[in-house]
Coordinates of C-alpha atoms and ligand atoms in Angstrom, one line a residue:
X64 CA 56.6 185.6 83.4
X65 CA 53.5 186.6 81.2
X66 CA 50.4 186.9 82.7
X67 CA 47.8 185.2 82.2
X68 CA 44.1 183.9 83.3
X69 CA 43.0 180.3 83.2
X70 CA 39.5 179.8 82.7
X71 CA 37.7 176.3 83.6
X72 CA 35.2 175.3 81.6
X73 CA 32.7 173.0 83.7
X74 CA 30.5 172.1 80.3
X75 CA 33.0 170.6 79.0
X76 CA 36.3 170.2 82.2
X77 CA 38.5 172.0 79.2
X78 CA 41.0 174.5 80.7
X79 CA 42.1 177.4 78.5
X80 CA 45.1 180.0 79.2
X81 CA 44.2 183.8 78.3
X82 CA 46.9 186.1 78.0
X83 CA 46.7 189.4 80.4
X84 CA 47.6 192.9 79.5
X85 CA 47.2 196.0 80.9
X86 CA 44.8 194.3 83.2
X87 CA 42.7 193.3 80.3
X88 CA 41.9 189.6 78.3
X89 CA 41.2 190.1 74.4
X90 CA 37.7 189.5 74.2
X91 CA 38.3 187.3 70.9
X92 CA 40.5 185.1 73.3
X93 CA 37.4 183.6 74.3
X94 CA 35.9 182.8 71.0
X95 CA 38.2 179.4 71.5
X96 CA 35.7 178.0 74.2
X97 CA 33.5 176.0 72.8
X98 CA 31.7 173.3 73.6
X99 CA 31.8 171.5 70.5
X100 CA 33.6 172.6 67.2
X101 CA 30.8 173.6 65.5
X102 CA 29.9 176.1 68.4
X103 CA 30.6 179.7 67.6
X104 CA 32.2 180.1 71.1
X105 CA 32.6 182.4 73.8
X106 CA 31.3 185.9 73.3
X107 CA 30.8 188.7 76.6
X108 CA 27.9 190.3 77.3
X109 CA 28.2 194.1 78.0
X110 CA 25.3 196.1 76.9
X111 CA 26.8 199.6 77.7
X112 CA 30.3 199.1 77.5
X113 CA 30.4 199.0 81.4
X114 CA 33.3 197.0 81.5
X115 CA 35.0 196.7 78.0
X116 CA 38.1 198.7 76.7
X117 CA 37.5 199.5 73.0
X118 CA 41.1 201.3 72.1
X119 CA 44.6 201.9 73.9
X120 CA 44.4 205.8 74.0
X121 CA 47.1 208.2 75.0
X122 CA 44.7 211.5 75.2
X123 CA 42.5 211.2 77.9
X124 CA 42.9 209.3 81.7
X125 CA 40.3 209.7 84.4
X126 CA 40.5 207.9 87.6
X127 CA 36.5 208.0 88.9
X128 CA 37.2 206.6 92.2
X129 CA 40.1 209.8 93.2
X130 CA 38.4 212.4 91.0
X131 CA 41.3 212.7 88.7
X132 CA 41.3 213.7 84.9
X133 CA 44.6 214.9 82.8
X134 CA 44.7 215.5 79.6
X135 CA 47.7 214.1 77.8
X136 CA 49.2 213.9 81.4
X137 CA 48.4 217.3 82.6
X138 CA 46.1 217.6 86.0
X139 CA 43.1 219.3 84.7
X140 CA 43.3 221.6 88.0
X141 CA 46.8 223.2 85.9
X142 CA 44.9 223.4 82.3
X143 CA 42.4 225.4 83.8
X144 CA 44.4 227.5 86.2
X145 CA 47.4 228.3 83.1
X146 CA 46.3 227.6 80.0
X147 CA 43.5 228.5 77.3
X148 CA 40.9 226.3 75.2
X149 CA 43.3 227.1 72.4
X150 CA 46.4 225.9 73.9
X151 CA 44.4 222.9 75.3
X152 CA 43.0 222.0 72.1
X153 CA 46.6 221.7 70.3
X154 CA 47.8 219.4 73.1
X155 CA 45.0 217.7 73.1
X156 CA 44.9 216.9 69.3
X157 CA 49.1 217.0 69.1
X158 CA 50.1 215.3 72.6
X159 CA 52.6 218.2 73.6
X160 CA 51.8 221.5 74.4
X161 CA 53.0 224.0 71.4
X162 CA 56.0 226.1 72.0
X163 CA 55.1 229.4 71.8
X164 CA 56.0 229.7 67.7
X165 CA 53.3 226.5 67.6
X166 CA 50.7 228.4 70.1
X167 CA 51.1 231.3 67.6
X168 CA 50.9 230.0 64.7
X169 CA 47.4 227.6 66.1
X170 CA 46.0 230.5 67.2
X171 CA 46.4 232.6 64.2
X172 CA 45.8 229.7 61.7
X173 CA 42.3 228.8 63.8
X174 CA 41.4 232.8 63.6
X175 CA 42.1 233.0 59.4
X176 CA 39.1 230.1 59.1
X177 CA 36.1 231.4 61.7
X178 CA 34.2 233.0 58.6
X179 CA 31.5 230.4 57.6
X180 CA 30.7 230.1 53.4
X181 CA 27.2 232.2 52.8
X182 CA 25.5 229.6 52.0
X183 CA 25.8 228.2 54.9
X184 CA 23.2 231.4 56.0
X185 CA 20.3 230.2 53.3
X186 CA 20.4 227.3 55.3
X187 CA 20.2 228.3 58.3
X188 CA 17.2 230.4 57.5
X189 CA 15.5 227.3 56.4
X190 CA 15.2 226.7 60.2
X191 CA 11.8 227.7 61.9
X192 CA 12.5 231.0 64.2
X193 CA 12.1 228.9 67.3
X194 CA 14.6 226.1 66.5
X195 CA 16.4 225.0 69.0
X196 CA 20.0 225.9 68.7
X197 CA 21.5 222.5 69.2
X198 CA 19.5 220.8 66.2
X199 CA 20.6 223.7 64.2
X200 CA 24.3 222.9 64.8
X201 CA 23.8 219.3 63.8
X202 CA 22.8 219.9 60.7
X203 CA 25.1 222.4 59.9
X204 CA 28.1 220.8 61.2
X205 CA 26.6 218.0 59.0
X206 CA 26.3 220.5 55.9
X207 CA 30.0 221.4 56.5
X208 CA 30.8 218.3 54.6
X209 CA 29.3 219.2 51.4
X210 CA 31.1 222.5 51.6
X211 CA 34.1 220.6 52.0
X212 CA 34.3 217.4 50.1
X213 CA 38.3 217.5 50.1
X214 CA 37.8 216.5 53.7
X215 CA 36.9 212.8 52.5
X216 CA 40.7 212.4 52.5
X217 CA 40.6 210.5 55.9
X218 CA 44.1 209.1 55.2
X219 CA 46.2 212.6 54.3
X220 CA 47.1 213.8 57.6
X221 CA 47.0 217.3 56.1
X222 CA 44.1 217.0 54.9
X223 CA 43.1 216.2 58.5
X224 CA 44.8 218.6 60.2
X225 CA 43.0 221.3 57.5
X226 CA 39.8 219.7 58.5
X227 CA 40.8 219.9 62.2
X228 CA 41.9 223.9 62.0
X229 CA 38.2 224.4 60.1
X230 CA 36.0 222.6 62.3
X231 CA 37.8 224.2 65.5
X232 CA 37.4 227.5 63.9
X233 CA 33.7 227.1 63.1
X234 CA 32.1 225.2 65.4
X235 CA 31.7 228.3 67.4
X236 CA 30.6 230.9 64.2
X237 CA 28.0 228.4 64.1
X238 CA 26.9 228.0 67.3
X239 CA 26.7 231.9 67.2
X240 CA 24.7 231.7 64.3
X241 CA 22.6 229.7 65.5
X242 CA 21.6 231.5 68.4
X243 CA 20.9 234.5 66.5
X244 CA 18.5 233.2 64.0
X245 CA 16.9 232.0 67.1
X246 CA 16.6 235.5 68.4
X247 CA 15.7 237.0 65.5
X248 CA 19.0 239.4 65.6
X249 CA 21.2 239.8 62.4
X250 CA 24.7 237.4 62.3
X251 CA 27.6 239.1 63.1
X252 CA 31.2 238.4 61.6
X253 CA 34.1 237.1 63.6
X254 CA 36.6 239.6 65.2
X255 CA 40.1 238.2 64.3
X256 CA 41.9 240.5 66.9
X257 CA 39.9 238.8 70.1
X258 CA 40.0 236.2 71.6
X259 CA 38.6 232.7 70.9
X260 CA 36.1 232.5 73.5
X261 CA 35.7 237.2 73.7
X262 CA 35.3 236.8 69.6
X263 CA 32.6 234.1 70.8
X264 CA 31.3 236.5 73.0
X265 CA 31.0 239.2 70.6
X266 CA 29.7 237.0 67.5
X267 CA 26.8 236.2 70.1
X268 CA 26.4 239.6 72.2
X269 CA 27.6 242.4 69.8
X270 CA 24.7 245.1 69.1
X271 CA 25.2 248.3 67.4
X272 CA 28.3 249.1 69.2
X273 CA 31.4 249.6 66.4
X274 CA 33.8 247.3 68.2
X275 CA 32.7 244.9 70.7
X276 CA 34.6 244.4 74.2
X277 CA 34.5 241.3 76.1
X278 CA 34.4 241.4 80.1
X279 CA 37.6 239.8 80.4
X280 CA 36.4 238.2 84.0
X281 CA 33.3 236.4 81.6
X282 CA 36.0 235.9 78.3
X283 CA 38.3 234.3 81.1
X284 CA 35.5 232.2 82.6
X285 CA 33.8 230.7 79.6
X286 CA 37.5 230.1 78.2
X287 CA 38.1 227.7 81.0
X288 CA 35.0 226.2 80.7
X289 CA 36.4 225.6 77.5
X290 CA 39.2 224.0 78.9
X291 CA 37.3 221.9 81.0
X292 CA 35.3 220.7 78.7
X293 CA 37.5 219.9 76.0
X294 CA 38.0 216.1 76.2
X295 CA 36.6 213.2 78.7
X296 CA 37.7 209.8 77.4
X297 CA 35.3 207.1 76.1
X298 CA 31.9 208.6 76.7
X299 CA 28.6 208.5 74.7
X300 CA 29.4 211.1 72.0
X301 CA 33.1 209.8 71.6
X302 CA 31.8 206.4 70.9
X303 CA 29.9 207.9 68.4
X304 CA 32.7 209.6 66.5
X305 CA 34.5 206.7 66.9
X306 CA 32.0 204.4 65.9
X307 CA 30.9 206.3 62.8
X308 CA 34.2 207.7 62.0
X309 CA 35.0 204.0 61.9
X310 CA 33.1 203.1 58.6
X311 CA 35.3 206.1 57.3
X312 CA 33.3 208.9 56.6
X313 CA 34.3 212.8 56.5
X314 CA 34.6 214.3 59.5
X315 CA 32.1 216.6 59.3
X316 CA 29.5 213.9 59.1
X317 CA 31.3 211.9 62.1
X318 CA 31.3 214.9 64.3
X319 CA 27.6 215.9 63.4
X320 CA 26.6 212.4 64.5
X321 CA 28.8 212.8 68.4
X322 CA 27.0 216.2 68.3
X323 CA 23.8 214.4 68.1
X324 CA 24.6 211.9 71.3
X325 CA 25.5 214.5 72.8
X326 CA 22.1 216.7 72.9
X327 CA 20.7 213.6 74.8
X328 CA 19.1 214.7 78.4
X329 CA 21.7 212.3 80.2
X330 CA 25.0 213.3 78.5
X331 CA 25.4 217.1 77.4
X332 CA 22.0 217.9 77.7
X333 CA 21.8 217.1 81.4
X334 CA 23.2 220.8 82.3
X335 CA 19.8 222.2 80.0
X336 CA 18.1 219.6 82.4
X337 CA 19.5 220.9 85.5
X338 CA 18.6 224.6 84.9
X339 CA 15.1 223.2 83.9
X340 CA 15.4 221.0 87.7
X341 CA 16.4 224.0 89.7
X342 CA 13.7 226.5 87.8
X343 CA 11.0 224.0 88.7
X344 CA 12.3 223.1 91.9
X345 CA 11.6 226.9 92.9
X346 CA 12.7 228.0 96.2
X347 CA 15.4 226.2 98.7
X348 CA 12.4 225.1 101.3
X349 CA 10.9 222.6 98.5
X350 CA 14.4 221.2 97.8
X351 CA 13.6 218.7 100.7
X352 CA 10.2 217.3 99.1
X353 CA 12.2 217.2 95.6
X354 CA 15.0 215.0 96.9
X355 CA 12.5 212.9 98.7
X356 CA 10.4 212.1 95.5
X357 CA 13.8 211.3 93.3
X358 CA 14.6 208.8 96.4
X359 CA 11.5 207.6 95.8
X360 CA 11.9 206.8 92.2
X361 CA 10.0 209.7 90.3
X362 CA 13.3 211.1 88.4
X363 CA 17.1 211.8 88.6
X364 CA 18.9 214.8 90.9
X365 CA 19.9 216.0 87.2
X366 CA 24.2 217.3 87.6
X367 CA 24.1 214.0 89.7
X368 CA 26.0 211.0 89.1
X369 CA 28.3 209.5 86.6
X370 CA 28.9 206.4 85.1
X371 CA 32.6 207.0 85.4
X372 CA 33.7 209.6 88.3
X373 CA 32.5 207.6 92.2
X374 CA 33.8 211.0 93.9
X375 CA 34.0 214.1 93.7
X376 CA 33.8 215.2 89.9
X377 CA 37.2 217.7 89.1
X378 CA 35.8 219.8 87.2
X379 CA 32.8 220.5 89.1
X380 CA 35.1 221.9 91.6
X381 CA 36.8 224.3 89.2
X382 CA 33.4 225.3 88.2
X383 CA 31.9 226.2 91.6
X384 CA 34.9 228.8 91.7
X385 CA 34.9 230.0 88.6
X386 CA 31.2 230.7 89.5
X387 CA 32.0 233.1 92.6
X388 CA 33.8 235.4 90.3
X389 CA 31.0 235.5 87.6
X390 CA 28.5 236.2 90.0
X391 CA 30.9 239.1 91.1
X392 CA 30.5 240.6 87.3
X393 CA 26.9 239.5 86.8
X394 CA 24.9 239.0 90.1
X395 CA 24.2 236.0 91.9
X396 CA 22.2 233.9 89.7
X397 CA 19.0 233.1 91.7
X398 CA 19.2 229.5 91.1
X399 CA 22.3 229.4 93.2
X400 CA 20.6 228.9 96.7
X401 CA 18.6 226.4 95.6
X402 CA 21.7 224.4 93.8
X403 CA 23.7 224.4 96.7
X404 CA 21.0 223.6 98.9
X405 CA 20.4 220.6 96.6
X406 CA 24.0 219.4 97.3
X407 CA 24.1 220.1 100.9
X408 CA 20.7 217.7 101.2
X409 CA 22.2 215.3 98.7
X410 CA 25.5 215.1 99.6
X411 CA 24.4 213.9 103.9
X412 CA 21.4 211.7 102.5
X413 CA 22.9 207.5 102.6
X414 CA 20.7 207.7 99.0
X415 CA 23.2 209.5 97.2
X416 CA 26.4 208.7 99.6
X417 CA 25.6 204.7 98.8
X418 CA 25.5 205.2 95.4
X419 CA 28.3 207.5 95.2
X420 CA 26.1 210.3 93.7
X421 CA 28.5 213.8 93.7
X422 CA 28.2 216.9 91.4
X423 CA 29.3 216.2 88.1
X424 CA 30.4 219.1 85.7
X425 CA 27.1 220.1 84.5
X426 CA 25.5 220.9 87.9
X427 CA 27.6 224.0 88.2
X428 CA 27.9 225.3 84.7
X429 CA 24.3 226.1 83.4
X430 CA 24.3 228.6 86.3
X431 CA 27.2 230.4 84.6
X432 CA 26.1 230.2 81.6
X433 CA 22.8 231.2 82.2
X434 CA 24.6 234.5 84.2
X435 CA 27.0 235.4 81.2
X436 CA 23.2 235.5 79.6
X437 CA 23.0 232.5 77.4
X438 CA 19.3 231.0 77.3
X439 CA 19.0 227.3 78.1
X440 CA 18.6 226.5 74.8
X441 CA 22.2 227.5 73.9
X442 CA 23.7 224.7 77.3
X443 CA 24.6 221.7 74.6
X444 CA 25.9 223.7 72.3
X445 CA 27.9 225.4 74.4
X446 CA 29.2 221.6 75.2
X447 CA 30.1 220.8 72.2
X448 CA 32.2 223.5 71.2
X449 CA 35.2 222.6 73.0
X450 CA 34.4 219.1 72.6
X451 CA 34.8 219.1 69.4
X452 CA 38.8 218.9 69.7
X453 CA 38.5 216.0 72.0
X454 CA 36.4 214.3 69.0
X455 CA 38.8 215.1 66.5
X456 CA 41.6 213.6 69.0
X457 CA 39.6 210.5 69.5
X458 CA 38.6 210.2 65.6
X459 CA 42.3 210.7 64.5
X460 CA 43.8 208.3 67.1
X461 CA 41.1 205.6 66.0
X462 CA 41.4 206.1 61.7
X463 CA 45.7 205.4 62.7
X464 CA 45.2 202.5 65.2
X465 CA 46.1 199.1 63.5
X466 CA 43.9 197.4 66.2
X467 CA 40.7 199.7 64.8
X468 CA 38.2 198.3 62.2
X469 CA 34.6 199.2 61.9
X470 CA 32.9 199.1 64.5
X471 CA 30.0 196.1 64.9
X472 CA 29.2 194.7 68.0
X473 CA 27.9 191.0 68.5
X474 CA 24.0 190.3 69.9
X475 CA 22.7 187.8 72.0
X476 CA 19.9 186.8 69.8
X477 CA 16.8 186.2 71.6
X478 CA 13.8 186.0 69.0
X479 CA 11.4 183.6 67.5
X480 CA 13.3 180.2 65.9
X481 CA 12.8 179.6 62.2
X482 CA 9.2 179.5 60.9
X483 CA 7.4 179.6 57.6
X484 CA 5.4 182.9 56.4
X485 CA 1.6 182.5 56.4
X486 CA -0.7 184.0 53.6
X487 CA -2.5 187.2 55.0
X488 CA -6.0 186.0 55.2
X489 CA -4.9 182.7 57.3
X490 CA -3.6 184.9 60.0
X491 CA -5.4 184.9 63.2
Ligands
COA649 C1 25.3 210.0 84.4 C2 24.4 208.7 84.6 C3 23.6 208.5 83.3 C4 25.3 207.5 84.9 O1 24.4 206.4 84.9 P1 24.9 204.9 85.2 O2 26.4 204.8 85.4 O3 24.2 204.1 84.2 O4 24.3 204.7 86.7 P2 22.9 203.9 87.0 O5 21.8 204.5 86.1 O6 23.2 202.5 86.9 O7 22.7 204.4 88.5 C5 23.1 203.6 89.6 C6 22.1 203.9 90.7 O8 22.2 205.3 91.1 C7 20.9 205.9 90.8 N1 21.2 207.2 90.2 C8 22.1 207.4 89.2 N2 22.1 208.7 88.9 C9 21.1 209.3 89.7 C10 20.7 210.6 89.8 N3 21.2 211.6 89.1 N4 19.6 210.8 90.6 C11 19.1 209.8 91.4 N5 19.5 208.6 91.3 C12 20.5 208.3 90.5 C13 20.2 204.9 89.9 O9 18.8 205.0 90.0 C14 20.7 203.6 90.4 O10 20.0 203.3 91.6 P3 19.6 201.7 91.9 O11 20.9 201.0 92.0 O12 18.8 201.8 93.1 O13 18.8 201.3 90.7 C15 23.4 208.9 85.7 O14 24.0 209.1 87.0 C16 22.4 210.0 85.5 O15 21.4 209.8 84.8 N6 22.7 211.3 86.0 C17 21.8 212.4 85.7 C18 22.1 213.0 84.4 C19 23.4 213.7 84.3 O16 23.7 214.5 85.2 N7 24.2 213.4 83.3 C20 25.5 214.1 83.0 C21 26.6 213.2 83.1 S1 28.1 214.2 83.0

């Protein structure tokens, strides 16, 4: 029998049958509760999302309450111990993981488009030299669609998939651009026979040295950060794409505009926010008086807390290991101490345990990044590297969904009624 849910309405003693599925009522199933017919009927209130599904997606499942997360069915535990961001990336955008003709042909098709046009420089020296990195790769992920105005050919799936191979390819030239403008240091061209992330590396790192050589401990260690932070379901920046890919513009503009939610302090910028925490924080003995003033209301544990994970958070867990082997290469960071201190203190105080307050993925990974020797600066942009194939996933699966439209959510309007303009001088 099909489920359903019958709703009473006491205005009016009218019963209505919903249909269920997948644990969910159509929202526009209750636009036939009215109280009279000229009423508009019965809309939900959800300022947040916090408890509305906006798609049926087959990339991404998280379970918050047992700390899972797969991509496309795989545990992200096996991602990160066997695979690399490229691999991830095509299974992520594909739904399979490529054979290893496909994984080839990826890789090699993503390394023949890294080169970014030279006018894409000009720009970039139109930035101050203190910019910060993240608003820089806005604006040229932004640019990218003027470069590339083929790419307005939403409905081609080649063209999307050419669009898909650029933006993969790029996203990190620019990010390395970027950061050296910021530095003052002069760019430096991809090196097709590395690595994606130890071609990162050296478009970032490389000095005067003819070739440059990734530590393959650091290479392997930023590539599974990759990994990890390739895709995450229906969060801010994902709305975004969704949401602005949804009035059907290139994606170049779409992604620029998830980039931009994701610089926020509470999404990608929270690992920036955490370094900043633990810098000011100082030394392990004032981490009690710093918990005790966030209990008390005067700002967040930053790395704490997540509107979707009530445990444990996956990936922090990979990340806390992959951090004992990069403080192996590069030293303990400093910061460390005071970190786990924090979560020791957090994790036995009924604040944080009521609230199911644990580690999420950014508490670890600014530490490691800040070890491999990115500045601070460089944290979101380092986020929204991988992302960016979890965007295009999400952006694709929404432009061929039947059940998508653009997106426009409904208000509750609560401002002044009707009433008549008065002349300036009559105003008191
Ligand atoms: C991620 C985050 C935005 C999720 O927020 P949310 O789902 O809207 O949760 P809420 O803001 O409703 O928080 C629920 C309760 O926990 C508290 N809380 C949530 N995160 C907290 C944190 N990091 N530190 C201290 N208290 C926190 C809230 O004050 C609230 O307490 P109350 O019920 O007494 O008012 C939030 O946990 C946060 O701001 N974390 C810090 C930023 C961060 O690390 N972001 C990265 C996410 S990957």
């Amino acid at each position: 029998m099909a489920e359903t849910l019958t709703i009473t309405d006491n205005r009016t003693g009218k019963q209505y049958e919903v249909p269920v599925t997948d644990g969910t009522i159509r929202a526009m199933d209750l636009r036939q509760i009215k109280v009279n017919p000229d009423d508009f009927g019965m809309m939900t209130y959800d300022p947040a999302f916090t408890n509305t599904a906006a798609c049926r997606s087959k990339i991404t499942f998280i379970d918050g309450d047992q700390g899972i997360l797969w991509y496309r069915g795989y545990p992200i535990e096996q991602l990160a111990e066997h695979s690399d961001y490229l691999e991830t990336a095509y299974l992520i955008l594909y739904g399979e993981l490529p054979t290893a003709r496909q994984g080839d042909e990826w890789a090699r098709e993503i390394t023949l488009h890294t080169m970014l046009h030279e006018n894409l420089k000009t720009l970039l020296e139109g930035f101050r030299y203190d910019a910060h990195p993240m608003g820089m790769f806005i604006s040229t992920v932004g640019a990218l669609s003027t470069f590339y105005p083929d790419a307005k050919d939403i409905f081609n799936a080649e063209s999307r998939r050419l669009q898909t191979i650029r933006l993969i390819a790029k996203v990190p030239s620019i990010a390395a651009y970027a950061y050296r403008h910021s530095i003052g240091r002069p760019y430096v061209l991809p090196d097709n026979e590395l690595s994606f992330a130890g071609n990162f590396l050296n478009m970032l790192f490389k000095m005067t040295e003819p070739r440059y050589k990734p530590h393959p401990v650091l290479e392997r260690a930023l590539d599974v950060l990759f990994i990890l932070h390739a895709d995450h379901e229906q969060n801010c920046s994902t709305h975004a794409m969704r949401g602005i890919g949804s009035s059907h513009p290139d994606p170049y503009s779409a992604l620029a505009g998830a980039a931009a939610a994701l610089y926020g302090p509470l999404h990608g910028g929270a690992n920036e926010a955490v370094l900043r925490m633990l810098t000011e924080i100082g030394s392990r003995d004032n981490v009690p008086a710093f918990v005790k003033r966030v209990k008390g209301g005067e700002g967040r544990l930053m790395g704490f807390g997540h509107r979707v994970y009530k445990s444990y958070d996956p990936r922090a867990k990979i990340i806390k290991r992959i951090a004992d082997l990069v403080f192996e290469v590069t030293g303990k960071n400093p910061l460390l101490d005071i970190a786990l201190e924090l979560e020791r203190i957090a994790l036995e105080d009924d604040y944080f345990v009521s609230r199911k307050l644990y580690p999420n993925v950014d508490f670890y990974s600014g530490l490691i990044y800040q070890a491999i020797g990115f500045p601070v600066d460089m944290f979101p942009v380092l986020f929204a590297i991988p992302r960016t194939a979890g965007w295009i996933a999400q952006w694709e699966e929404m432009l061929t969904d039947p059940d998508q439209k653009i997106a426009r959510p409904r208000q509750i309007y609560i401002g002044p009624g009707k009433r008549d303009y008065i002349g300036r001088e009559k105003r008191k």
